[in-house]
Structures are given as C-alpha cells and as structure tokens.
Amino acid sequence: DTAVSQTPKYLVTQMGNDKSIKCEQNLGHDTMYWYKQDSKKFLKIMFSYNNKELIINETVPNRFSPKSPDKAHLNLHINSLELGDSAVYFCASSQDGLAGLEQFFGPGTRLTVL
Amino acid sequence: AQSVTQLGSHVSVSEGALVLLRCNYSSSVPPYLFWYVQYPNQGLQLLLKYTTGATLVKGINGFEAEFKKSETSFHLTKPSAHMSDAAEYFCAVSRLPSNTGKLIFGQGTTLQVKP
C-alpha cells in the first residue's frame, strides 16, 4: 500500500498553461506539505496544511495555489506556468505539524515546462 | 535563521569502506536534525533523526549520526559501504522558533560506491 501517492509522475506542458498535481496520503496524518526540488537537487518547502488549514506559506508566487479538500489530500494548482517552474515537486505528510516528526514523502512529480 | 551546510556535494567510496557525510547547522534554538536519503527517481526516506536525549542516534541500513553541539555538526557515518547505499543524502533541520514541521535542507551529497 502506497503511503503518500502523487499524480501524475511526469508532467510536460507549455508555458502559460495551468496544471494541477494531486497528492493523497493514507497514513491518517493531519499535516501535509509541498516541496520543490530544483535542477541542482535543492529542496525547499512551499506550503504546509494541518487539518485543511494553511500553516506554512513560503515566499511562493501566487500563481501557485494549494488546495486541501480533506486532510488526506493536498493538491497543487499552478497557473500561467513559466520555464522556471520546471522542477520535481514532492508531497509529504507527518502526524501533525510540530517540529521533530518524520515526514513521509511521495515519489515526486517531475514537471517540465517547454 | 536556521541553515544547513553539507560539505562535499559528491563523495566517492569503495565498497566496504567507511562512509562519512558531513553536515553542519546554524540555529538560534536547539535544533532537531534529520538525515534523509533519496534513491534515484524516488522520494525521500528518513534515515535517522535527533530531537533530544542520546546524541548518538542509530538509523536504518546501518547508518548512525552524532549530534555535537560544540561543533554544530551532525555527521552521518556507516562503517562499511554497500553498493546499495549509492544515493543522494540530505541533512535537514527544523524547530524554528515557531516550532512547525518546516524542514530546511542542506544542498545534498551524492554518495557513489565503487566496486
């Protein structure tokens, strides 16, 4: 059973398009995260939701909008895609939003913007 | 602000040799420290973590790390490398003053294991 799953695994699209990435966790966790890994493999947090409430919102362009319909799902919608958005996006979850807990990562979605 | 520095973006060892991956952190509050491993085309997996208590922590796959406050370090070691250890390794810190689960990652170290 996959703990944290993401769809799609690969996403190739043109500049200016709008796309979404879906994430689901079946661990019963309260907190979910989105991370971006750039071409140099540097990982940076983008957002975090705890029980459908936004708790971390880094300095991310407002073209990126997370949506959490329930605590098991955290989707990422990106408007007006730009070349610089090309990256691998990882979803993660943890039992709650406090520091010190293990985060469980999904397999990643590789987004390529042409 | 907290930060993490991993010395050496690429480390190469022979199979059976000692693995040492270096991590130094900067934090104004006692940190929580993590090592994650990323195998090719996969997500990250927790190897080990330090929150409080014993400063030498043991993780999965024979890895261990020691929290040294005086040196602000959390180096990862394994006595004998296996081919299967070849991967990307990330050190991370959390426990910002807000005490959220926000992880700040180092830039990663690619471990190559030669036969």
CSV table of C-alpha atoms in Angstrom, one decimal:
chain,number,residue,atom,x,y,z
A,1,ASP,CA,0.0,0.0,0.0
A,2,THR,CA,1.5,3.3,-1.1
A,3,ALA,CA,1.6,5.7,1.9
A,4,VAL,CA,1.9,9.0,0.0
A,5,SER,CA,1.0,9.0,-3.6
A,6,GLN,CA,1.2,11.7,-6.3
A,7,THR,CA,-0.3,12.0,-9.7
A,8,PRO,CA,0.9,12.4,-12.3
A,9,LYS,CA,4.5,11.2,-12.1
A,10,TYR,CA,5.6,13.2,-15.1
A,11,LEU,CA,4.0,16.4,-16.5
A,12,VAL,CA,5.2,18.1,-19.7
A,13,THR,CA,3.4,21.2,-20.7
A,14,GLN,CA,3.8,24.5,-22.5
A,15,MET,CA,4.5,27.9,-20.9
A,16,GLY,CA,1.3,29.8,-20.0
A,17,ASN,CA,-0.7,26.6,-19.3
A,18,ASP,CA,-2.4,25.8,-16.0
A,19,LYS,CA,-1.8,22.4,-14.4
A,20,SER,CA,-2.5,20.6,-11.2
A,21,ILE,CA,-0.7,17.9,-9.2
A,22,LYS,CA,-2.6,15.7,-6.8
A,23,CYS,CA,-1.4,14.2,-3.6
A,24,GLU,CA,-3.0,11.7,-1.3
A,25,GLN,CA,-1.8,10.0,1.9
A,26,ASN,CA,-3.4,7.0,3.6
A,27,LEU,CA,-1.4,7.3,6.9
A,28,GLY,CA,-4.1,9.1,8.8
A,29,HIS,CA,-1.7,12.1,9.2
A,30,ASP,CA,-3.0,15.6,10.0
A,31,THR,CA,-0.3,17.6,8.2
A,32,MET,CA,0.7,17.7,4.5
A,33,TYR,CA,3.5,19.6,2.7
A,34,TRP,CA,4.6,20.6,-0.7
A,35,TYR,CA,8.3,20.8,-1.5
A,36,LYS,CA,10.1,21.9,-4.7
A,37,GLN,CA,13.4,20.3,-5.8
A,38,ASP,CA,15.2,22.2,-8.4
A,39,SER,CA,17.6,21.0,-11.1
A,40,LYS,CA,20.5,21.2,-8.6
A,41,LYS,CA,18.5,18.9,-6.2
A,42,PHE,CA,18.0,21.7,-3.7
A,43,LEU,CA,14.8,21.1,-1.7
A,44,LYS,CA,12.6,23.9,-0.4
A,45,ILE,CA,9.3,23.9,1.4
A,46,MET,CA,6.5,25.7,-0.4
A,47,PHE,CA,3.3,25.1,1.7
A,48,SER,CA,2.0,23.1,4.7
A,49,TYR,CA,-1.6,22.3,5.7
A,50,ASN,CA,-2.7,21.0,9.0
A,51,ASN,CA,-6.2,19.6,9.0
A,52,LYS,CA,-7.1,21.5,5.9
A,53,GLU,CA,-5.7,24.8,7.3
A,54,LEU,CA,-2.7,26.6,5.8
A,55,ILE,CA,0.1,26.8,8.3
A,56,ILE,CA,3.2,27.4,6.2
A,57,ASN,CA,3.2,29.6,3.2
A,58,GLU,CA,6.7,30.4,2.0
A,59,THR,CA,7.5,33.1,-0.5
A,60,VAL,CA,6.0,31.3,-3.4
A,61,PRO,CA,4.5,33.2,-6.4
A,62,ASN,CA,0.7,33.5,-6.1
A,63,ARG,CA,0.4,31.5,-9.3
A,64,PHE,CA,0.8,28.5,-7.0
A,65,SER,CA,-2.3,27.7,-5.1
A,66,PRO,CA,-2.6,24.7,-2.8
A,67,LYS,CA,-6.0,23.2,-2.1
A,68,SER,CA,-6.8,20.7,0.7
A,69,PRO,CA,-10.3,19.2,0.3
A,70,ASP,CA,-9.8,17.0,3.3
A,71,LYS,CA,-6.8,16.1,5.5
A,72,ALA,CA,-5.8,13.2,3.3
A,73,HIS,CA,-5.4,15.2,0.2
A,74,LEU,CA,-3.3,18.2,-0.8
A,75,ASN,CA,-3.4,19.4,-4.4
A,76,LEU,CA,-1.2,21.9,-6.0
A,77,HIS,CA,-2.5,24.1,-8.8
A,78,ILE,CA,-0.2,26.2,-10.9
A,79,ASN,CA,-1.4,29.0,-13.2
A,80,SER,CA,0.4,30.5,-16.1
A,81,LEU,CA,3.3,28.1,-16.0
A,82,GLU,CA,6.8,29.5,-16.5
A,83,LEU,CA,10.1,27.9,-17.6
A,84,GLY,CA,11.4,28.4,-14.1
A,85,ASP,CA,8.7,26.2,-12.6
A,86,SER,CA,10.3,23.1,-14.1
A,87,ALA,CA,11.3,21.0,-11.1
A,88,VAL,CA,10.4,17.9,-9.2
A,89,TYR,CA,7.5,18.6,-6.7
A,90,PHE,CA,7.3,16.4,-3.7
A,91,CYS,CA,4.3,16.0,-1.4
A,92,ALA,CA,4.9,14.8,2.2
A,93,SER,CA,2.9,14.2,5.3
A,94,SER,CA,3.5,13.9,9.0
A,95,GLN,CA,1.4,13.0,12.0
A,96,ASP,CA,1.0,16.6,13.0
A,97,GLY,CA,2.6,19.9,12.2
A,98,LEU,CA,5.1,20.1,15.0
A,99,ALA,CA,8.8,20.0,14.5
A,100,GLY,CA,10.7,16.8,15.1
A,101,LEU,CA,8.4,14.4,13.4
A,102,GLU,CA,9.2,12.2,10.5
A,103,GLN,CA,7.9,13.4,7.2
A,104,PHE,CA,6.8,10.7,4.7
A,105,PHE,CA,7.5,11.7,1.1
A,106,GLY,CA,5.7,10.8,-2.1
A,107,PRO,CA,7.6,9.7,-5.2
A,108,GLY,CA,7.6,13.1,-6.8
A,109,THR,CA,6.1,14.7,-9.9
A,110,ARG,CA,8.6,15.9,-12.5
A,111,LEU,CA,7.2,19.0,-14.1
A,112,THR,CA,8.8,20.1,-17.4
A,113,VAL,CA,7.7,23.5,-18.9
A,114,LEU,CA,8.6,24.0,-22.5
B,1,ALA,CA,17.5,31.9,10.9
B,2,GLN,CA,18.4,28.3,10.6
B,3,SER,CA,20.6,26.9,7.9
B,4,VAL,CA,22.3,23.7,6.9
B,5,THR,CA,25.6,23.1,5.1
B,6,GLN,CA,26.7,19.8,3.7
B,7,LEU,CA,30.4,19.7,3.0
B,8,GLY,CA,31.1,17.9,-0.2
B,9,SER,CA,28.4,17.7,-2.9
B,10,HIS,CA,29.9,14.4,-4.1
B,11,VAL,CA,31.5,11.7,-2.0
B,12,SER,CA,33.0,8.5,-3.6
B,13,VAL,CA,34.0,5.5,-1.5
B,14,SER,CA,34.9,1.9,-2.2
B,15,GLU,CA,32.6,-0.9,-1.3
B,16,GLY,CA,33.4,-1.9,2.3
B,17,ALA,CA,34.9,1.5,3.2
B,18,LEU,CA,33.8,3.9,5.8
B,19,VAL,CA,31.1,6.4,4.8
B,20,LEU,CA,31.3,9.9,6.2
B,21,LEU,CA,28.9,12.6,5.1
B,22,ARG,CA,29.3,15.9,6.8
B,23,CYS,CA,26.6,18.2,8.0
B,24,ASN,CA,26.9,21.5,9.9
B,25,TYR,CA,24.0,23.6,11.0
B,26,SER,CA,23.2,27.1,12.3
B,27,SER,CA,20.4,27.6,14.7
B,28,SER,CA,19.5,30.1,17.4
B,29,VAL,CA,17.4,27.4,19.2
B,30,PRO,CA,18.2,23.8,20.0
B,31,PRO,CA,17.7,22.1,16.7
B,32,TYR,CA,16.0,18.9,15.6
B,33,LEU,CA,18.2,17.3,13.0
B,34,PHE,CA,17.5,14.8,10.3
B,35,TRP,CA,19.1,12.7,7.6
B,36,TYR,CA,17.1,11.7,4.6
B,37,VAL,CA,18.1,9.5,1.7
B,38,GLN,CA,16.8,9.8,-1.9
B,39,TYR,CA,17.3,6.9,-4.3
B,40,PRO,CA,17.2,7.6,-8.0
B,41,ASN,CA,13.7,8.7,-9.1
B,42,GLN,CA,12.2,8.2,-5.7
B,43,GLY,CA,11.0,10.3,-2.8
B,44,LEU,CA,12.9,10.9,0.4
B,45,GLN,CA,13.1,8.4,3.1
B,46,LEU,CA,14.1,9.1,6.7
B,47,LEU,CA,17.4,7.5,7.8
B,48,LEU,CA,17.6,8.9,11.3
B,49,LYS,CA,16.8,11.9,13.4
B,50,TYR,CA,17.9,13.7,16.6
B,51,THR,CA,15.5,15.6,18.8
B,52,THR,CA,16.6,15.2,22.4
B,53,GLY,CA,18.4,12.7,24.6
B,54,ALA,CA,21.3,10.5,23.4
B,55,THR,CA,23.5,12.4,21.0
B,56,LEU,CA,24.5,9.3,19.0
B,57,VAL,CA,21.5,8.1,17.0
B,58,LYS,CA,21.2,4.9,15.0
B,59,GLY,CA,19.2,4.7,11.9
B,60,ILE,CA,18.2,2.3,9.2
B,61,ASN,CA,20.6,0.4,7.0
B,62,GLY,CA,23.5,0.6,9.5
B,63,PHE,CA,23.8,4.4,9.4
B,64,GLU,CA,24.4,6.5,12.5
B,65,ALA,CA,25.0,10.1,13.3
B,66,GLU,CA,26.2,12.1,16.3
B,67,PHE,CA,24.9,15.4,17.4
B,68,LYS,CA,27.8,17.6,18.5
B,69,LYS,CA,26.5,20.9,19.9
B,70,SER,CA,30.0,22.4,20.4
B,71,GLU,CA,30.8,21.7,16.7
B,72,THR,CA,27.3,22.4,15.4
B,73,SER,CA,27.6,19.2,13.5
B,74,PHE,CA,25.5,16.1,12.7
B,75,HIS,CA,27.7,14.0,10.5
B,76,LEU,CA,26.4,10.7,9.1
B,77,THR,CA,28.5,7.6,9.1
B,78,LYS,CA,28.4,3.9,8.2
B,79,PRO,CA,31.3,1.6,8.9
B,80,SER,CA,31.1,-0.4,5.6
B,81,ALA,CA,29.6,0.9,2.4
B,82,HIS,CA,27.4,-1.3,0.2
B,83,MET,CA,26.7,-0.7,-3.4
B,84,SER,CA,23.0,-0.2,-2.5
B,85,ASP,CA,24.0,2.9,-0.5
B,86,ALA,CA,24.6,4.9,-3.6
B,87,ALA,CA,22.1,7.7,-3.4
B,88,GLU,CA,21.6,11.4,-2.6
B,89,TYR,CA,21.7,12.2,1.1
B,90,PHE,CA,20.1,15.3,2.6
B,91,CYS,CA,20.7,16.7,6.1
B,92,ALA,CA,17.8,18.9,7.4
B,93,VAL,CA,17.0,21.0,10.4
B,94,SER,CA,13.7,22.0,12.0
B,95,ARG,CA,12.5,23.6,15.2
B,96,LEU,CA,12.4,27.2,14.1
B,97,PRO,CA,11.1,29.4,16.8
B,98,SER,CA,7.7,28.8,15.5
B,99,ASN,CA,8.2,25.0,16.2
B,100,THR,CA,6.5,24.0,13.0
B,101,GLY,CA,7.4,21.0,10.9
B,102,LYS,CA,9.2,23.1,8.3
B,103,LEU,CA,12.3,21.4,7.2
B,104,ILE,CA,15.3,23.3,6.0
B,105,PHE,CA,17.5,21.1,3.8
B,106,GLY,CA,21.2,21.2,3.0
B,107,GLN,CA,22.2,21.1,-0.6
B,108,GLY,CA,22.6,17.3,-0.6
B,109,THR,CA,25.5,15.0,-1.0
B,110,THR,CA,25.7,12.4,-3.8
B,111,LEU,CA,27.3,9.2,-2.5
B,112,GLN,CA,29.0,7.0,-5.1
B,113,VAL,CA,30.1,3.5,-4.1
B,114,LYS,CA,32.7,1.9,-6.3
B,115,PRO,CA,33.1,-1.9,-6.5
